[in-house]
Amino acid sequence: MAPAAPFSYPHRHLLGIVGLSAEVIDELLQLSEGYVEQNRQLDKKQATLRGRTQINLFFESSTRTRTSFELAGKRLGADVINMSVEGSAIKKGETLIDTAMTLNAMHPDVLVVRHPESGAVNLLAQKVDCAVINAGDGSHEHPTQALLDALTIRRRKRSLEGLIVAICGDVRHSRVARSNIHLLNTMGAQTRVVAPPTLLPPNIDRLGVSVFHDMYEGLAGADIVMMLRLQTERMYSAYFPSLREYFRYYGLDRDKLAAAKPDALVMHPGPMNRGVEIDTELADDIDRSVIREQVEMGVAVRMACLEILAGRFDNTASGEQLAGAAK
Ligand code: NCD
């Protein structure tokens, strides 16, 4: 069953968590809940986005996020096209904006964009007529990841308010961390970051988090332990002595997890470096780890975002914004 009463989303795009109110986040999560149920049925398809075109434009490699957006669009009945940089004119020297303008001329209703540069998706959004969803830009934002993490937590712990969430590891290069910090703070959680000083961005304290350099201290009493991947593709110098030493001090194992609450949940956005940021057996422990659930929630959250963004605009020549819920 499709979720009932859609709400009026007050933005044209979804570029980040910054700027979203607690009410909007809450409504998006509620809408996603309905899709979790739908995705567990034999028949997972509906016609909400029939006739709409979704283009997934990925300038950076991705397996789970691209597949998740593709599945989400198809389950809503949209026509989904995947464009990855390998097969594109970018290799022939076409710029980001040229590509956007070319795709724009084909009248898509929504572009889902991932790009290695922070800010590139915002720039592209200014140049096109359709809605744009940021599927991750550099180390800036990854809003649908934060929403799926919030949905996963909320379904297990009922509310985000007052929860202690420890985000651990390579915060410096992580768009997942940034989007999560904004969302968790907006929803009233107490957010901590735990990392060596080299893997924290400058001015991290301005984001409203408490900072720890020791895992045992940072995890003490935590409800949620969110691990991050070491993003070596964004590292241009040495940030830690060796992977072995990193795991010893910052890798999540049962010993460090024992500092958190006994029912603390373990999360990771994937892809995981097993044995580097997380002990492989702990990652697979279904009593503690909700990593697979995060992937499941990802499809539901993206369906909600696509419904809201691709279903509400009429970008034909004569079109205006459709009247939100009256659609
Ligand atoms: C994250 C990303 O790409 O930012 N992964 C994802 O979306 N599944 C995190 C990461 O790559 O480490």
XYZ file of C-alpha atoms and ligand atoms in Angstrom:
339
model
C 0.000 0.000 0.000
C 1.232 3.472 -0.826
C 1.500 5.852 2.089
C -1.532 8.063 2.569
C -1.341 11.814 3.052
C 1.629 13.345 1.213
C 2.939 16.619 2.585
C 3.976 19.836 0.993
C 7.770 19.809 0.715
C 8.884 23.441 0.763
C 11.997 23.116 -1.469
C 12.635 22.489 -5.129
C 15.609 20.161 -4.620
C 17.184 17.940 -1.983
C 20.768 19.164 -1.884
C 21.567 18.676 1.775
C 20.188 18.285 5.270
C 21.183 21.860 6.065
C 18.047 23.935 5.569
C 15.572 21.131 6.295
C 13.404 21.689 9.350
C 12.660 19.019 11.950
C 9.056 18.916 10.639
C 10.159 18.247 7.051
C 12.619 15.552 8.162
C 9.907 13.959 10.247
C 7.436 13.989 7.348
C 9.986 12.459 4.975
C 10.650 9.692 7.493
C 6.934 9.050 7.937
C 6.453 8.796 4.200
C 9.411 6.382 4.019
C 7.809 4.129 6.642
C 4.991 3.314 4.230
C 7.487 2.316 1.576
C 9.322 -0.024 3.963
C 6.091 -2.026 4.156
C 5.470 -1.835 0.414
C 9.001 -3.106 -0.303
C 8.320 -6.193 1.798
C 5.309 -7.178 -0.341
C 5.433 -9.520 -3.307
C 4.213 -6.758 -5.602
C 6.478 -3.797 -4.969
C 5.492 -1.623 -7.864
C 3.132 1.335 -8.118
C 2.394 4.040 -10.668
C 3.045 7.230 -8.667
C 5.805 8.330 -11.054
C 4.458 6.811 -14.271
C 5.447 9.014 -17.189
C 8.237 10.677 -15.221
C 11.898 10.389 -16.155
C 14.655 9.962 -13.589
C 18.286 10.262 -14.635
C 20.981 8.977 -12.284
C 24.121 10.938 -13.123
C 27.111 9.489 -11.298
C 30.507 11.136 -11.703
C 31.924 8.903 -8.980
C 31.697 5.142 -8.643
C 28.887 3.758 -6.524
C 27.182 0.429 -6.160
C 24.667 0.629 -3.374
C 23.516 4.229 -3.719
C 23.012 4.034 -7.481
C 21.253 0.662 -7.299
C 19.100 1.924 -4.446
C 17.992 5.021 -6.404
C 17.387 2.922 -9.514
C 15.229 0.435 -7.652
C 13.387 3.231 -5.857
C 12.505 4.976 -9.134
C 11.448 1.744 -10.832
C 9.235 0.708 -7.930
C 7.433 4.029 -8.285
C 6.925 3.428 -11.995
C 9.372 6.055 -13.337
C 11.565 5.533 -16.386
C 15.066 5.372 -14.951
C 18.223 6.041 -16.948
C 21.697 5.492 -15.482
C 24.573 7.607 -16.713
C 27.999 6.945 -15.308
C 31.079 8.959 -16.104
C 32.757 6.070 -17.952
C 30.197 6.122 -20.715
C 29.757 9.862 -20.885
C 30.952 12.836 -22.852
C 32.849 14.073 -19.782
C 35.711 11.881 -20.948
C 35.630 13.849 -24.204
C 36.053 17.122 -22.330
C 32.455 18.185 -21.839
C 31.995 20.190 -18.670
C 29.627 19.469 -15.823
C 27.344 22.279 -16.937
C 27.340 21.191 -20.600
C 26.319 17.716 -19.512
C 23.593 19.135 -17.295
C 22.255 21.325 -20.101
C 22.252 18.416 -22.549
C 20.319 16.222 -20.149
C 18.025 19.119 -19.282
C 16.999 19.394 -22.942
C 15.651 15.842 -22.711
C 13.076 16.925 -20.094
C 13.924 14.728 -17.134
C 11.774 15.237 -14.045
C 14.510 14.463 -11.562
C 18.286 14.218 -11.705
C 20.052 12.164 -9.034
C 23.640 13.375 -8.990
C 26.843 12.192 -7.346
C 30.061 14.149 -7.851
C 33.547 14.050 -6.277
C 33.652 17.850 -5.792
C 31.857 19.486 -2.873
C 29.346 22.010 -4.212
C 29.143 20.581 -7.757
C 25.593 19.295 -7.275
C 24.375 22.691 -6.001
C 25.922 24.352 -9.049
C 24.246 21.901 -11.409
C 20.897 22.396 -9.674
C 20.985 26.088 -10.551
C 21.221 25.285 -14.264
C 18.409 22.785 -14.799
C 14.625 22.969 -14.817
C 13.984 19.724 -12.969
C 14.391 18.660 -9.369
C 17.868 17.559 -8.258
C 18.724 15.073 -5.511
C 22.258 15.121 -4.152
C 23.512 11.525 -3.976
C 26.808 12.680 -2.412
C 29.092 15.591 -3.333
C 32.741 15.390 -2.251
C 32.994 15.586 1.511
C 30.026 17.971 1.715
C 26.597 16.283 2.012
C 24.824 12.975 1.395
C 21.291 13.762 2.560
C 19.558 10.484 1.665
C 22.176 8.559 3.654
C 21.440 10.650 6.751
C 17.697 10.141 6.228
C 18.063 6.372 5.889
C 20.272 6.283 8.970
C 17.634 8.270 10.859
C 14.884 5.917 9.689
C 16.923 2.890 10.795
C 17.552 4.423 14.230
C 13.990 5.626 14.678
C 12.462 2.251 13.924
C 14.721 0.626 16.539
C 14.760 3.332 19.227
C 11.412 5.053 18.508
C 12.777 8.609 18.632
C 16.044 10.366 17.893
C 15.557 12.889 20.632
C 18.018 12.576 23.500
C 19.917 9.643 21.977
C 23.713 9.685 22.263
C 25.172 9.026 18.827
C 28.927 8.495 18.401
C 30.166 9.009 14.833
C 33.601 7.406 14.611
C 36.522 7.413 12.211
C 37.277 9.453 9.116
C 34.984 12.397 9.830
C 37.264 14.737 7.901
C 36.471 13.286 4.484
C 32.934 12.131 5.195
C 29.809 13.648 3.669
C 27.881 10.988 5.571
C 29.173 12.409 8.871
C 28.321 15.985 7.908
C 24.752 15.193 6.838
C 24.219 13.003 9.888
C 25.523 15.648 12.288
C 23.078 18.220 10.889
C 20.155 15.819 10.956
C 20.852 14.458 14.436
C 21.299 17.935 15.903
C 18.096 19.135 14.227
C 16.197 16.186 15.695
C 17.530 16.693 19.219
C 20.110 13.893 19.517
C 23.427 14.401 21.303
C 26.092 13.967 18.669
C 29.702 13.016 19.348
C 32.573 12.539 16.953
C 35.409 10.158 17.805
C 38.563 10.298 15.683
C 42.278 11.011 15.724
C 42.884 14.786 15.391
C 44.193 14.262 11.835
C 40.851 12.809 10.716
C 38.704 15.665 11.989
C 37.934 18.713 9.853
C 39.034 22.119 11.120
C 36.346 23.883 13.206
C 34.481 20.648 13.901
C 33.278 22.058 17.245
C 31.268 24.675 15.337
C 29.009 21.876 14.067
C 27.586 21.371 17.548
C 29.242 18.067 18.423
C 31.405 16.943 21.329
C 34.828 15.793 20.224
C 36.673 12.703 21.494
C 39.995 11.196 20.471
C 39.641 8.027 22.504
C 37.113 5.346 21.491
C 36.433 4.143 25.026
C 35.623 7.675 26.184
C 33.673 8.589 23.066
C 31.572 5.423 23.161
C 30.804 5.586 26.883
C 27.019 5.372 27.299
C 26.308 5.723 23.566
C 23.014 4.468 22.091
C 24.328 4.391 18.531
C 27.849 3.711 17.263
C 28.158 4.880 13.690
C 31.375 3.814 11.980
C 32.779 5.565 8.903
C 34.911 4.216 6.087
C 38.513 5.392 5.807
C 38.139 7.369 2.575
C 41.616 6.890 1.156
C 40.507 8.196 -2.243
C 40.229 11.649 -0.671
C 43.537 11.471 1.235
C 46.519 13.231 -0.264
C 48.911 12.756 2.649
C 49.419 10.343 5.565
C 46.701 10.743 8.190
C 47.573 7.706 10.344
C 50.654 5.483 10.756
C 49.292 2.129 9.487
C 46.009 0.282 9.002
C 46.979 -2.095 11.773
C 47.517 0.699 14.229
C 44.312 2.416 13.069
C 42.287 -0.706 13.805
C 43.938 -1.075 17.187
C 42.934 2.406 18.341
C 39.877 3.262 16.236
C 38.549 -0.001 14.795
C 35.284 -1.112 16.413
C 35.575 -4.453 18.185
C 33.630 -6.022 21.047
C 35.980 -4.630 23.650
C 35.436 -1.003 22.604
C 31.714 -1.570 21.987
C 31.381 -2.706 25.617
C 31.836 0.960 26.630
C 28.534 1.836 24.903
C 25.059 0.977 26.257
C 24.364 -2.783 26.303
C 21.706 -2.335 23.602
C 23.735 0.108 21.484
C 23.348 -0.375 17.739
C 26.279 -0.574 15.324
C 25.970 1.217 11.980
C 28.133 1.690 8.879
C 27.119 3.340 5.574
C 29.177 0.879 3.510
C 31.260 -0.076 1.740
C 33.108 -1.465 4.782
C 36.810 -2.050 5.135
C 36.502 -5.136 7.291
C 39.271 -5.396 9.859
C 40.167 -1.728 9.389
C 37.317 0.340 10.822
C 35.203 -2.557 12.047
C 35.777 -6.097 13.213
C 34.352 -8.384 10.555
C 32.482 -10.711 12.936
C 30.878 -7.764 14.750
C 29.746 -6.243 11.447
C 27.777 -9.434 10.732
C 26.318 -9.847 14.244
C 22.609 -9.295 13.696
C 22.063 -8.714 17.412
C 24.206 -5.578 17.334
C 24.702 -4.500 13.753
C 21.937 -2.891 11.672
C 24.123 -2.450 8.602
C 21.900 -4.593 6.368
C 18.809 -2.812 7.648
C 20.385 0.496 6.612
C 20.536 -0.776 3.038
C 16.876 -1.819 3.184
C 15.827 1.567 4.590
C 17.794 3.262 1.817
C 15.354 2.145 -0.880
C 12.322 3.304 1.145
C 13.834 6.719 1.918
C 14.768 7.257 -1.723
C 11.251 6.352 -2.812
C 9.887 8.995 -0.442
C 12.364 11.607 -1.734
C 11.640 10.753 -5.370
C 7.903 10.872 -4.809
C 8.191 14.285 -3.204
C 10.606 15.736 -5.755
C 9.693 14.112 -9.053
C 5.989 13.841 -8.439
C 5.248 17.421 -7.518
C 6.555 19.447 -10.432
C 5.246 19.927 -13.899
C 8.246 21.106 -15.893
C 6.553 21.092 -19.269
C 6.530 24.366 -21.175
C 3.193 25.409 -19.725
C 3.745 23.833 -16.360
C 3.940 25.215 -12.894
C 4.463 23.482 -9.610
C 1.621 21.070 -9.059
C -0.385 21.839 -5.998
C 1.428 19.603 -3.491
C -0.987 17.171 -1.905
C -3.725 17.973 -4.400
C -1.835 16.003 -7.049
C 29.069 6.572 1.438
C 29.423 7.609 0.397
O 29.546 7.314 -0.774
O 29.621 8.730 0.828
N 28.622 5.361 0.931
C 27.400 5.227 0.400
O 26.749 6.161 0.001
N 26.927 3.987 0.395
C 30.149 6.353 2.406
C 31.457 5.876 1.895
O 31.705 5.790 0.698
O 32.293 5.575 2.741
